[in-house]
Amino acid sequence: MKLRALHLVNVRKFTGQQASISDIGDGVTVVSEANEFGKSTFFDALHALFFEKYSSVAKPVKLLQPRAGGAVEIAAEIDTDDGAFRLEKRFLSKKSARIIRISDRTTIAQDDEAERWIANLLGTSGSGPAGLLWVRQGLTGLEPDNAKEKTEQMETRRDLLSSVAGEIDIMTGGRRMDRVMRRVTEELMKITTKTGRKSGPWKAAADEVASLEAEAAELETKMRSLDEALLSRRSCEAEIRRLDDPAAKNRREAACAAAETAMQAAEAHVSRLHQAEQARDLATLREHAARKALDDFLAAQEALRLARLTLDRERANASDAAGQVTLNQGMAAEARVAHDRAKERLEAGRARLNLALRQEGARRARLDAERLSGVVERAEAEARRRDMAKAQLKVSKADAAWIHRAEVAEAEVIQLEHAAAAQSAKVRVEYTAEARVTVDGRQLRDGETVPLGPQAQLDLPGIGQLIVTSGEGHSAREITQALDKARQLRSAIFGEVGVATIAEARIAARRHEDASRAAELSDRLLAGLAPRGLDALRAEKADADLRAGEASREELPPRSELEAEVEDARQEELTARREAEAAARQLAEFREQSSAAQASSQAAQRDLDRAMAAAGAGDSREARQADLLRAHKSAESDRQEAEVAVADLQASAPDLQTLRADLDRARQAVASVNERRAQTSEQLASLSAEIRALAGAGVEECWDECRERLEQARLREARFARQAESLMRLQSALDAERCAARDAYFGPVRDELKPLLSILHGGADLTFDSQTLLPSALARGEVEEMVETLSGGTQEQLAILTRLAFARLFARQGRCMPIVLDDALVYSDDDRIIKMFTALTRVASEQQILVFSCRQLAFQDLGGARPRVTLQPA
């Protein structure tokens, strides 16, 4: 099998999109993309396509679904010895699986049959070769972390090595050893667990011993058991009273009745749907019958017309020989005229059909024009809002930089005013009369405290003026001067926008920011409404308006009738042309046919009589044709109405499966309660019998019987213990023999691995573990190192090389599977990664290898094919 393409729809990050890798080559194919591209998504999707059932809702499948939800679709195109196929699976919603033969697009298997087809392709029911050869991202060791995958891959390796080494005629190295070991293990597993604990009949015997010992102890505590039985009986009686509660019973019965009513209504709807479908089929048959009657009538009229023409021609032939040439020249002229009329009718029919087609285009254009009219209105309104906002931005200067300057200036003024206030004297007035004091022209309020400048003038009504002069120290003068400059700067900044206070400045800044946001929002909305610009949108609407007004307003029949008229006219033109050609031929033949003209005339008369009889009376033909047309139209209308009725019933059809499930649930609830009551009643009767038995049983007789049974059970347990000991000793002996023969057993994989290993480590050799069937130690010269003690890069390289060797063994068996590596060789240095590329290229001469990597620069040296990776809307 070789991969040729992989297609993902709505998988993880590709929400609502189709991502594809195509043109995958025979040898090394490298998909080298940046992080977050989705390489691991392709790998996991490929694994799910081959190893997860389409009906699965397991975690690996759910992890493929994007956050937005929806069905997950995966497809792969492959080449096999039987041809090219397309494998498709749809998970989680409307689940399905299909195998399509690409040569003729035939579906050869679906759903469960498709799953069996894939299993046969892989040659195994488990993970098989691909589970051993496909390396996930982050897996750099020889074995996966998952215990189940580890066991499956070990069994795959064991089957592979046993099959390849089948020619080795030693029991300890091949399949016979596998069967013996498996038989010993199976016999041992019948009575023990994997850890050597008791299981099966051995555990049953041990359990029986424990049970009988417990029974003996139980006989000694008879009264305690009797009390427990009495307590259980009271619990059962309480359970029966709860189950017999009338309210709960009525509720369950009502739910069951409602579900049955709903189910009956649904079945009635289905019955109506079947009746509607039958009525639709009957209407279709009636329409076909009406059409046939109309076609037969039209054919009879055509036959009548032709019979009359034939009769006229034959009568003309019957005239004397001298006038036949002239007569036939006239007939030929008439035939040409008839042909011209037929051609004119054909051209007129074609013109009307073209006009109808243009009218259909105009109707579609009108719909486009109506839609575009609304879009243009919204776009123009948004453009006006944008222009208004931008106009406000042009006028306003209160941008972020300006408000920052204004706030800095305001803070400076406030700081200097506080400093000036700290340096100046203050005055406070409390009035006892109507007169009021003013300071520098401003009237003081009662109880108000105000700072005084370096020289302040207080007007005291009825007294005079009070001039207060504070100290003119160096610091006070500097603060006053700085305050004046700060106020002047603040006034200049506020004047740029035309505000007087910091509050007004902030309002202006907010307006500027709102206008900026409004302009930005309008630009985004305009980009969505008119991506190519408002003028292009207007031009598109104008074009739709123009196309909508191009067609004529002439009322025309339906397109199907016009096409039928054109076809009739074409047939008539063909008939007329043939008649004209026949008349020309007859003009030369009439001299030889004069003797037979009379007989032909009589035959033509008989044909005319038959045609008139078939066409009916002449005065009723038009009425009959109109009746047939009406009958056909009526039958067609009945058929359309029947189809609409069927569609309506199908659209409103209830979900029978859900209703049936609800009915089953309601019935099961009633049955479950009844079953529970019966069980509880049975348990109550059993407890009562047990109580009576305990109360009247003899303890000594029961004790003697129990001791005899206990002795027999202990003898059985001892026999199983001796059997388990023998089997474990045999297993150990066989395993020792197997270890002695492992060199012959691992010979094939070592032969495949040796040339690959020599590329990285010349003269090195690997030792294999007989349990895991994987390399356990690397020997370089005189030094042997365990694999787990090697560096991460060396372990990673050995894991890749080992998988390449197993791939060659699978190929020798005729199971050629592609090798898939997801972000492998992450710990390899520059020198060894080049050598690993050489090993991959060596194997790729006979093996398909697909490599996913985010190391774009490093993997340029690998060479190989670079497939097309495309992304488009689903």
JSON list of C-alpha atoms in Angstrom, two decimals, residues 362-444:
[
{"chain": "A", "resi": 362, "resn": "ALA", "atom": "CA", "xyz": [-33.24, 39.18, -16.00]},
{"chain": "A", "resi": 363, "resn": "ARG", "atom": "CA", "xyz": [-35.26, 37.75, -13.09]},
{"chain": "A", "resi": 364, "resn": "ARG", "atom": "CA", "xyz": [-32.07, 36.56, -11.41]},
{"chain": "A", "resi": 365, "resn": "ALA", "atom": "CA", "xyz": [-30.54, 39.97, -12.08]},
{"chain": "A", "resi": 366, "resn": "ARG", "atom": "CA", "xyz": [-33.54, 41.67, -10.44]},
{"chain": "A", "resi": 367, "resn": "LEU", "atom": "CA", "xyz": [-33.00, 39.58, -7.30]},
{"chain": "A", "resi": 368, "resn": "ASP", "atom": "CA", "xyz": [-29.31, 40.54, -7.34]},
{"chain": "A", "resi": 369, "resn": "ALA", "atom": "CA", "xyz": [-30.26, 44.19, -7.87]},
{"chain": "A", "resi": 370, "resn": "GLU", "atom": "CA", "xyz": [-32.68, 44.14, -4.90]},
{"chain": "A", "resi": 371, "resn": "ARG", "atom": "CA", "xyz": [-30.03, 42.56, -2.68]},
{"chain": "A", "resi": 372, "resn": "LEU", "atom": "CA", "xyz": [-27.32, 44.96, -3.85]},
{"chain": "A", "resi": 373, "resn": "SER", "atom": "CA", "xyz": [-29.66, 47.92, -3.39]},
{"chain": "A", "resi": 374, "resn": "GLY", "atom": "CA", "xyz": [-29.86, 47.19, 0.34]},
{"chain": "A", "resi": 375, "resn": "VAL", "atom": "CA", "xyz": [-26.10, 46.67, 0.54]},
{"chain": "A", "resi": 376, "resn": "VAL", "atom": "CA", "xyz": [-25.46, 49.95, -1.31]},
{"chain": "A", "resi": 377, "resn": "GLU", "atom": "CA", "xyz": [-27.83, 51.82, 1.02]},
{"chain": "A", "resi": 378, "resn": "ARG", "atom": "CA", "xyz": [-26.09, 50.41, 4.10]},
{"chain": "A", "resi": 379, "resn": "ALA", "atom": "CA", "xyz": [-22.64, 51.10, 2.60]},
{"chain": "A", "resi": 380, "resn": "GLU", "atom": "CA", "xyz": [-23.57, 54.68, 1.66]},
{"chain": "A", "resi": 381, "resn": "ALA", "atom": "CA", "xyz": [-25.01, 55.31, 5.12]},
{"chain": "A", "resi": 382, "resn": "GLU", "atom": "CA", "xyz": [-21.86, 53.91, 6.67]},
{"chain": "A", "resi": 383, "resn": "ALA", "atom": "CA", "xyz": [-19.73, 56.04, 4.32]},
{"chain": "A", "resi": 384, "resn": "ARG", "atom": "CA", "xyz": [-21.66, 59.14, 5.41]},
{"chain": "A", "resi": 385, "resn": "ARG", "atom": "CA", "xyz": [-21.06, 58.25, 9.07]},
{"chain": "A", "resi": 386, "resn": "ARG", "atom": "CA", "xyz": [-17.39, 57.67, 8.32]},
{"chain": "A", "resi": 387, "resn": "ASP", "atom": "CA", "xyz": [-17.06, 60.99, 6.43]},
{"chain": "A", "resi": 388, "resn": "MET", "atom": "CA", "xyz": [-18.85, 62.81, 9.25]},
{"chain": "A", "resi": 389, "resn": "ALA", "atom": "CA", "xyz": [-16.52, 61.26, 11.82]},
{"chain": "A", "resi": 390, "resn": "LYS", "atom": "CA", "xyz": [-13.45, 62.11, 9.73]},
{"chain": "A", "resi": 391, "resn": "ALA", "atom": "CA", "xyz": [-14.72, 65.65, 9.26]},
{"chain": "A", "resi": 392, "resn": "GLN", "atom": "CA", "xyz": [-15.03, 65.95, 13.04]},
{"chain": "A", "resi": 393, "resn": "LEU", "atom": "CA", "xyz": [-11.46, 64.63, 13.35]},
{"chain": "A", "resi": 394, "resn": "LYS", "atom": "CA", "xyz": [-10.21, 67.26, 10.89]},
{"chain": "A", "resi": 395, "resn": "VAL", "atom": "CA", "xyz": [-11.88, 70.07, 12.87]},
{"chain": "A", "resi": 396, "resn": "SER", "atom": "CA", "xyz": [-11.01, 68.72, 16.30]},
{"chain": "A", "resi": 397, "resn": "LYS", "atom": "CA", "xyz": [-7.46, 69.02, 17.56]},
{"chain": "A", "resi": 398, "resn": "ALA", "atom": "CA", "xyz": [-8.18, 67.36, 20.90]},
{"chain": "A", "resi": 399, "resn": "ASP", "atom": "CA", "xyz": [-6.21, 64.20, 20.22]},
{"chain": "A", "resi": 400, "resn": "ALA", "atom": "CA", "xyz": [-4.44, 62.09, 22.85]},
{"chain": "A", "resi": 401, "resn": "ALA", "atom": "CA", "xyz": [-1.22, 64.14, 22.66]},
{"chain": "A", "resi": 402, "resn": "TRP", "atom": "CA", "xyz": [-3.13, 67.41, 23.12]},
{"chain": "A", "resi": 403, "resn": "ILE", "atom": "CA", "xyz": [-5.14, 66.20, 26.15]},
{"chain": "A", "resi": 404, "resn": "HIS", "atom": "CA", "xyz": [-1.90, 64.95, 27.68]},
{"chain": "A", "resi": 405, "resn": "ARG", "atom": "CA", "xyz": [-0.37, 68.41, 27.27]},
{"chain": "A", "resi": 406, "resn": "ALA", "atom": "CA", "xyz": [-3.53, 70.05, 28.67]},
{"chain": "A", "resi": 407, "resn": "GLU", "atom": "CA", "xyz": [-3.59, 67.77, 31.75]},
{"chain": "A", "resi": 408, "resn": "VAL", "atom": "CA", "xyz": [0.13, 68.38, 32.35]},
{"chain": "A", "resi": 409, "resn": "ALA", "atom": "CA", "xyz": [-0.44, 72.16, 32.12]},
{"chain": "A", "resi": 410, "resn": "GLU", "atom": "CA", "xyz": [-3.46, 71.97, 34.46]},
{"chain": "A", "resi": 411, "resn": "ALA", "atom": "CA", "xyz": [-1.47, 69.93, 36.98]},
{"chain": "A", "resi": 412, "resn": "GLU", "atom": "CA", "xyz": [1.37, 72.46, 36.82]},
{"chain": "A", "resi": 413, "resn": "VAL", "atom": "CA", "xyz": [-1.04, 75.38, 37.48]},
{"chain": "A", "resi": 414, "resn": "ILE", "atom": "CA", "xyz": [-2.67, 73.55, 40.40]},
{"chain": "A", "resi": 415, "resn": "GLN", "atom": "CA", "xyz": [0.72, 72.70, 41.90]},
{"chain": "A", "resi": 416, "resn": "LEU", "atom": "CA", "xyz": [1.93, 76.33, 41.62]},
{"chain": "A", "resi": 417, "resn": "GLU", "atom": "CA", "xyz": [-1.36, 77.68, 42.98]},
{"chain": "A", "resi": 418, "resn": "HIS", "atom": "CA", "xyz": [-0.96, 75.42, 46.04]},
{"chain": "A", "resi": 419, "resn": "ALA", "atom": "CA", "xyz": [2.63, 76.64, 46.41]},
{"chain": "A", "resi": 420, "resn": "ALA", "atom": "CA", "xyz": [1.53, 80.28, 46.09]},
{"chain": "A", "resi": 421, "resn": "ALA", "atom": "CA", "xyz": [-1.25, 79.73, 48.60]},
{"chain": "A", "resi": 422, "resn": "ALA", "atom": "CA", "xyz": [1.27, 78.33, 51.05]},
{"chain": "A", "resi": 423, "resn": "GLN", "atom": "CA", "xyz": [3.39, 81.48, 50.65]},
{"chain": "A", "resi": 424, "resn": "SER", "atom": "CA", "xyz": [0.55, 84.08, 50.87]},
{"chain": "A", "resi": 425, "resn": "ALA", "atom": "CA", "xyz": [-1.59, 85.53, 53.68]},
{"chain": "A", "resi": 426, "resn": "LYS", "atom": "CA", "xyz": [-5.27, 84.60, 54.01]},
{"chain": "A", "resi": 427, "resn": "VAL", "atom": "CA", "xyz": [-8.32, 86.57, 55.09]},
{"chain": "A", "resi": 428, "resn": "ARG", "atom": "CA", "xyz": [-11.66, 85.38, 56.43]},
{"chain": "A", "resi": 429, "resn": "VAL", "atom": "CA", "xyz": [-14.73, 87.58, 57.07]},
{"chain": "A", "resi": 430, "resn": "GLU", "atom": "CA", "xyz": [-17.75, 86.92, 59.25]},
{"chain": "A", "resi": 431, "resn": "TYR", "atom": "CA", "xyz": [-20.42, 89.58, 58.71]},
{"chain": "A", "resi": 432, "resn": "THR", "atom": "CA", "xyz": [-22.62, 91.10, 61.43]},
{"chain": "A", "resi": 433, "resn": "ALA", "atom": "CA", "xyz": [-24.20, 93.79, 59.21]},
{"chain": "A", "resi": 434, "resn": "GLU", "atom": "CA", "xyz": [-25.47, 94.21, 55.63]},
{"chain": "A", "resi": 435, "resn": "ALA", "atom": "CA", "xyz": [-22.24, 95.74, 54.24]},
{"chain": "A", "resi": 436, "resn": "ARG", "atom": "CA", "xyz": [-19.95, 93.45, 52.25]},
{"chain": "A", "resi": 437, "resn": "VAL", "atom": "CA", "xyz": [-16.16, 93.47, 51.78]},
{"chain": "A", "resi": 438, "resn": "THR", "atom": "CA", "xyz": [-14.61, 93.15, 48.30]},
{"chain": "A", "resi": 439, "resn": "VAL", "atom": "CA", "xyz": [-11.09, 92.01, 47.47]},
{"chain": "A", "resi": 440, "resn": "ASP", "atom": "CA", "xyz": [-9.65, 93.26, 44.20]},
{"chain": "A", "resi": 441, "resn": "GLY", "atom": "CA", "xyz": [-13.21, 93.84, 42.95]},
{"chain": "A", "resi": 442, "resn": "ARG", "atom": "CA", "xyz": [-14.63, 90.45, 44.10]},
{"chain": "A", "resi": 443, "resn": "GLN", "atom": "CA", "xyz": [-17.13, 90.35, 46.96]},
{"chain": "A", "resi": 444, "resn": "LEU", "atom": "CA", "xyz": [-16.28, 87.99, 49.85]}
]
